[in-house]
Amino acid sequence: MSPTSKGWKDHDPERSAELSSVGDIVEGLLGRREFARGMGVGKLARSWAQVVGDRLAAETRPAKLEGGTLVVHATSGPWGSQATFLAEEIRKRANGMLGTEEVKRVQVVVAPGPPDRSKPL
């Protein structure tokens, strides 16, 4: 993300000659709103099979978590219907995995083809 990227409004504090650890830098970045937004969906993606079970995880993936809505991509209409039927259970389990009540609703979108696990969420 560069200073001209959408959402980058804050200016970084003045630089100093003092050394900082990489951990301190990463922690500072993750605390920023524009970086923290993707953390929830990343956690869910890593543990998706624990949230929905192995079979449903093979046919769905969490795509986005924004404004309390978890968007789930399904490979076909029937799998989308199954995920929609289980939306409330998915919401509860996702919140349990995240340790928050961040997910308010689950929206299922059919995106034909196998879930592409190589693309960033």
JSON list of C-alpha atoms in Angstrom, two decimals:
[
{"chain": "A", "resi": 1, "resn": "MET", "atom": "CA", "xyz": [0.00, 0.00, 0.00]},
{"chain": "A", "resi": 2, "resn": "SER", "atom": "CA", "xyz": [1.42, 3.33, -0.92]},
{"chain": "A", "resi": 3, "resn": "PRO", "atom": "CA", "xyz": [0.64, 6.80, 0.40]},
{"chain": "A", "resi": 4, "resn": "THR", "atom": "CA", "xyz": [-1.60, 7.44, -2.61]},
{"chain": "A", "resi": 5, "resn": "SER", "atom": "CA", "xyz": [-3.66, 4.28, -2.16]},
{"chain": "A", "resi": 6, "resn": "LYS", "atom": "CA", "xyz": [-7.34, 4.54, -1.34]},
{"chain": "A", "resi": 7, "resn": "GLY", "atom": "CA", "xyz": [-7.88, 4.74, 2.39]},
{"chain": "A", "resi": 8, "resn": "TRP", "atom": "CA", "xyz": [-4.38, 5.97, 3.20]},
{"chain": "A", "resi": 9, "resn": "LYS", "atom": "CA", "xyz": [-5.17, 9.21, 4.96]},
{"chain": "A", "resi": 10, "resn": "ASP", "atom": "CA", "xyz": [-2.93, 9.26, 8.02]},
{"chain": "A", "resi": 11, "resn": "HIS", "atom": "CA", "xyz": [0.57, 10.56, 7.75]},
{"chain": "A", "resi": 12, "resn": "ASP", "atom": "CA", "xyz": [3.32, 8.50, 9.27]},
{"chain": "A", "resi": 13, "resn": "PRO", "atom": "CA", "xyz": [5.12, 10.02, 12.22]},
{"chain": "A", "resi": 14, "resn": "GLU", "atom": "CA", "xyz": [8.47, 11.61, 11.57]},
{"chain": "A", "resi": 15, "resn": "ARG", "atom": "CA", "xyz": [11.27, 9.19, 10.97]},
{"chain": "A", "resi": 16, "resn": "SER", "atom": "CA", "xyz": [14.03, 8.89, 13.49]},
{"chain": "A", "resi": 17, "resn": "ALA", "atom": "CA", "xyz": [17.48, 7.40, 13.54]},
{"chain": "A", "resi": 18, "resn": "GLU", "atom": "CA", "xyz": [16.43, 4.95, 16.26]},
{"chain": "A", "resi": 19, "resn": "LEU", "atom": "CA", "xyz": [16.14, 1.29, 15.31]},
{"chain": "A", "resi": 20, "resn": "SER", "atom": "CA", "xyz": [12.81, -0.50, 15.49]},
{"chain": "A", "resi": 21, "resn": "SER", "atom": "CA", "xyz": [12.22, -4.24, 15.51]},
{"chain": "A", "resi": 22, "resn": "VAL", "atom": "CA", "xyz": [10.34, -5.81, 12.62]},
{"chain": "A", "resi": 23, "resn": "GLY", "atom": "CA", "xyz": [7.77, -7.08, 15.12]},
{"chain": "A", "resi": 24, "resn": "ASP", "atom": "CA", "xyz": [7.07, -3.53, 16.34]},
{"chain": "A", "resi": 25, "resn": "ILE", "atom": "CA", "xyz": [6.67, -2.32, 12.77]},
{"chain": "A", "resi": 26, "resn": "VAL", "atom": "CA", "xyz": [4.31, -5.15, 11.78]},
{"chain": "A", "resi": 27, "resn": "GLU", "atom": "CA", "xyz": [2.27, -4.69, 14.97]},
{"chain": "A", "resi": 28, "resn": "GLY", "atom": "CA", "xyz": [1.93, -0.99, 14.20]},
{"chain": "A", "resi": 29, "resn": "LEU", "atom": "CA", "xyz": [0.81, -1.68, 10.64]},
{"chain": "A", "resi": 30, "resn": "LEU", "atom": "CA", "xyz": [-1.73, -4.32, 11.65]},
{"chain": "A", "resi": 31, "resn": "GLY", "atom": "CA", "xyz": [-3.27, -1.85, 14.07]},
{"chain": "A", "resi": 32, "resn": "ARG", "atom": "CA", "xyz": [-4.11, 0.45, 11.18]},
{"chain": "A", "resi": 33, "resn": "ARG", "atom": "CA", "xyz": [-7.67, 0.16, 9.91]},
{"chain": "A", "resi": 34, "resn": "GLU", "atom": "CA", "xyz": [-6.75, -0.38, 6.25]},
{"chain": "A", "resi": 35, "resn": "PHE", "atom": "CA", "xyz": [-4.55, -3.38, 7.11]},
{"chain": "A", "resi": 36, "resn": "ALA", "atom": "CA", "xyz": [-6.68, -4.87, 9.88]},
{"chain": "A", "resi": 37, "resn": "ARG", "atom": "CA", "xyz": [-9.77, -5.18, 7.66]},
{"chain": "A", "resi": 38, "resn": "GLY", "atom": "CA", "xyz": [-8.43, -8.30, 5.92]},
{"chain": "A", "resi": 39, "resn": "MET", "atom": "CA", "xyz": [-7.29, -10.07, 9.07]},
{"chain": "A", "resi": 40, "resn": "GLY", "atom": "CA", "xyz": [-10.64, -11.69, 9.89]},
{"chain": "A", "resi": 41, "resn": "VAL", "atom": "CA", "xyz": [-11.16, -13.25, 6.49]},
{"chain": "A", "resi": 42, "resn": "GLY", "atom": "CA", "xyz": [-7.55, -14.43, 6.48]},
{"chain": "A", "resi": 43, "resn": "LYS", "atom": "CA", "xyz": [-8.06, -16.21, 9.81]},
{"chain": "A", "resi": 44, "resn": "LEU", "atom": "CA", "xyz": [-11.25, -17.79, 8.50]},
{"chain": "A", "resi": 45, "resn": "ALA", "atom": "CA", "xyz": [-9.58, -18.93, 5.29]},
{"chain": "A", "resi": 46, "resn": "ARG", "atom": "CA", "xyz": [-6.84, -20.71, 7.23]},
{"chain": "A", "resi": 47, "resn": "SER", "atom": "CA", "xyz": [-9.42, -22.53, 9.39]},
{"chain": "A", "resi": 48, "resn": "TRP", "atom": "CA", "xyz": [-12.31, -22.80, 6.91]},
{"chain": "A", "resi": 49, "resn": "ALA", "atom": "CA", "xyz": [-12.62, -26.61, 7.16]},
{"chain": "A", "resi": 50, "resn": "GLN", "atom": "CA", "xyz": [-13.01, -26.28, 10.94]},
{"chain": "A", "resi": 51, "resn": "VAL", "atom": "CA", "xyz": [-15.77, -23.71, 10.43]},
{"chain": "A", "resi": 52, "resn": "VAL", "atom": "CA", "xyz": [-17.83, -25.51, 7.76]},
{"chain": "A", "resi": 53, "resn": "GLY", "atom": "CA", "xyz": [-16.47, -29.07, 7.63]},
{"chain": "A", "resi": 54, "resn": "ASP", "atom": "CA", "xyz": [-14.20, -30.70, 5.07]},
{"chain": "A", "resi": 55, "resn": "ARG", "atom": "CA", "xyz": [-16.81, -31.38, 2.38]},
{"chain": "A", "resi": 56, "resn": "LEU", "atom": "CA", "xyz": [-18.34, -27.89, 2.34]},
{"chain": "A", "resi": 57, "resn": "ALA", "atom": "CA", "xyz": [-14.87, -26.33, 2.62]},
{"chain": "A", "resi": 58, "resn": "ALA", "atom": "CA", "xyz": [-13.92, -28.11, -0.62]},
{"chain": "A", "resi": 59, "resn": "GLU", "atom": "CA", "xyz": [-16.78, -26.30, -2.42]},
{"chain": "A", "resi": 60, "resn": "THR", "atom": "CA", "xyz": [-16.79, -22.89, -0.69]},
{"chain": "A", "resi": 61, "resn": "ARG", "atom": "CA", "xyz": [-14.40, -20.27, 0.59]},
{"chain": "A", "resi": 62, "resn": "PRO", "atom": "CA", "xyz": [-14.64, -17.04, 2.57]},
{"chain": "A", "resi": 63, "resn": "ALA", "atom": "CA", "xyz": [-14.12, -14.21, 0.10]},
{"chain": "A", "resi": 64, "resn": "LYS", "atom": "CA", "xyz": [-14.66, -11.02, 2.08]},
{"chain": "A", "resi": 65, "resn": "LEU", "atom": "CA", "xyz": [-15.61, -9.84, 5.55]},
{"chain": "A", "resi": 66, "resn": "GLU", "atom": "CA", "xyz": [-16.73, -6.25, 5.55]},
{"chain": "A", "resi": 67, "resn": "GLY", "atom": "CA", "xyz": [-19.32, -4.29, 7.49]},
{"chain": "A", "resi": 68, "resn": "GLY", "atom": "CA", "xyz": [-20.33, -7.39, 9.44]},
{"chain": "A", "resi": 69, "resn": "THR", "atom": "CA", "xyz": [-21.12, -9.39, 6.27]},
{"chain": "A", "resi": 70, "resn": "LEU", "atom": "CA", "xyz": [-19.12, -12.51, 5.49]},
{"chain": "A", "resi": 71, "resn": "VAL", "atom": "CA", "xyz": [-19.27, -13.17, 1.75]},
{"chain": "A", "resi": 72, "resn": "VAL", "atom": "CA", "xyz": [-18.82, -16.86, 0.93]},
{"chain": "A", "resi": 73, "resn": "HIS", "atom": "CA", "xyz": [-18.12, -18.05, -2.62]},
{"chain": "A", "resi": 74, "resn": "ALA", "atom": "CA", "xyz": [-19.65, -21.39, -3.58]},
{"chain": "A", "resi": 75, "resn": "THR", "atom": "CA", "xyz": [-18.69, -23.44, -6.66]},
{"chain": "A", "resi": 76, "resn": "SER", "atom": "CA", "xyz": [-22.26, -24.18, -7.81]},
{"chain": "A", "resi": 77, "resn": "GLY", "atom": "CA", "xyz": [-25.91, -23.48, -7.13]},
{"chain": "A", "resi": 78, "resn": "PRO", "atom": "CA", "xyz": [-26.45, -26.63, -5.06]},
{"chain": "A", "resi": 79, "resn": "TRP", "atom": "CA", "xyz": [-23.41, -25.88, -2.88]},
{"chain": "A", "resi": 80, "resn": "GLY", "atom": "CA", "xyz": [-24.54, -22.28, -2.62]},
{"chain": "A", "resi": 81, "resn": "SER", "atom": "CA", "xyz": [-27.95, -23.49, -1.44]},
{"chain": "A", "resi": 82, "resn": "GLN", "atom": "CA", "xyz": [-26.31, -25.75, 1.13]},
{"chain": "A", "resi": 83, "resn": "ALA", "atom": "CA", "xyz": [-24.15, -22.89, 2.44]},
{"chain": "A", "resi": 84, "resn": "THR", "atom": "CA", "xyz": [-27.19, -20.58, 2.51]},
{"chain": "A", "resi": 85, "resn": "PHE", "atom": "CA", "xyz": [-29.15, -23.18, 4.47]},
{"chain": "A", "resi": 86, "resn": "LEU", "atom": "CA", "xyz": [-26.27, -23.35, 6.97]},
{"chain": "A", "resi": 87, "resn": "ALA", "atom": "CA", "xyz": [-25.64, -19.57, 7.01]},
{"chain": "A", "resi": 88, "resn": "GLU", "atom": "CA", "xyz": [-26.62, -19.07, 10.66]},
{"chain": "A", "resi": 89, "resn": "GLU", "atom": "CA", "xyz": [-24.44, -21.98, 11.78]},
{"chain": "A", "resi": 90, "resn": "ILE", "atom": "CA", "xyz": [-21.57, -20.67, 9.63]},
{"chain": "A", "resi": 91, "resn": "ARG", "atom": "CA", "xyz": [-22.00, -17.23, 11.23]},
{"chain": "A", "resi": 92, "resn": "LYS", "atom": "CA", "xyz": [-21.85, -18.67, 14.75]},
{"chain": "A", "resi": 93, "resn": "ARG", "atom": "CA", "xyz": [-18.86, -20.89, 14.01]},
{"chain": "A", "resi": 94, "resn": "ALA", "atom": "CA", "xyz": [-17.01, -18.09, 12.19]},
{"chain": "A", "resi": 95, "resn": "ASN", "atom": "CA", "xyz": [-17.47, -15.82, 15.20]},
{"chain": "A", "resi": 96, "resn": "GLY", "atom": "CA", "xyz": [-16.28, -18.63, 17.46]},
{"chain": "A", "resi": 97, "resn": "MET", "atom": "CA", "xyz": [-13.17, -19.05, 15.33]},
{"chain": "A", "resi": 98, "resn": "LEU", "atom": "CA", "xyz": [-12.51, -15.29, 15.35]},
{"chain": "A", "resi": 99, "resn": "GLY", "atom": "CA", "xyz": [-13.30, -14.91, 19.03]},
{"chain": "A", "resi": 100, "resn": "THR", "atom": "CA", "xyz": [-15.56, -11.94, 18.25]},
{"chain": "A", "resi": 101, "resn": "GLU", "atom": "CA", "xyz": [-19.09, -11.15, 17.12]},
{"chain": "A", "resi": 102, "resn": "GLU", "atom": "CA", "xyz": [-17.76, -9.51, 13.94]},
{"chain": "A", "resi": 103, "resn": "VAL", "atom": "CA", "xyz": [-19.85, -11.63, 11.54]},
{"chain": "A", "resi": 104, "resn": "LYS", "atom": "CA", "xyz": [-23.45, -10.37, 11.63]},
{"chain": "A", "resi": 105, "resn": "ARG", "atom": "CA", "xyz": [-24.66, -12.16, 8.48]},
{"chain": "A", "resi": 106, "resn": "VAL", "atom": "CA", "xyz": [-23.45, -14.56, 5.81]},
{"chain": "A", "resi": 107, "resn": "GLN", "atom": "CA", "xyz": [-24.04, -13.86, 2.13]},
{"chain": "A", "resi": 108, "resn": "VAL", "atom": "CA", "xyz": [-23.42, -16.71, -0.30]},
{"chain": "A", "resi": 109, "resn": "VAL", "atom": "CA", "xyz": [-22.42, -15.97, -3.89]},
{"chain": "A", "resi": 110, "resn": "VAL", "atom": "CA", "xyz": [-22.11, -18.65, -6.57]},
{"chain": "A", "resi": 111, "resn": "ALA", "atom": "CA", "xyz": [-18.73, -18.35, -8.30]},
{"chain": "A", "resi": 112, "resn": "PRO", "atom": "CA", "xyz": [-18.54, -21.38, -10.68]},
{"chain": "A", "resi": 113, "resn": "GLY", "atom": "CA", "xyz": [-15.43, -23.48, -10.74]},
{"chain": "A", "resi": 114, "resn": "PRO", "atom": "CA", "xyz": [-13.33, -24.92, -7.95]},
{"chain": "A", "resi": 115, "resn": "PRO", "atom": "CA", "xyz": [-12.38, -22.51, -5.19]},
{"chain": "A", "resi": 116, "resn": "ASP", "atom": "CA", "xyz": [-9.03, -21.00, -6.18]},
{"chain": "A", "resi": 117, "resn": "ARG", "atom": "CA", "xyz": [-7.05, -21.29, -2.96]},
{"chain": "A", "resi": 118, "resn": "SER", "atom": "CA", "xyz": [-3.98, -19.72, -4.58]},
{"chain": "A", "resi": 119, "resn": "LYS", "atom": "CA", "xyz": [-5.58, -16.28, -4.96]},
{"chain": "A", "resi": 120, "resn": "PRO", "atom": "CA", "xyz": [-5.39, -13.90, -2.04]},
{"chain": "A", "resi": 121, "resn": "LEU", "atom": "CA", "xyz": [-8.67, -13.33, -0.31]}
]
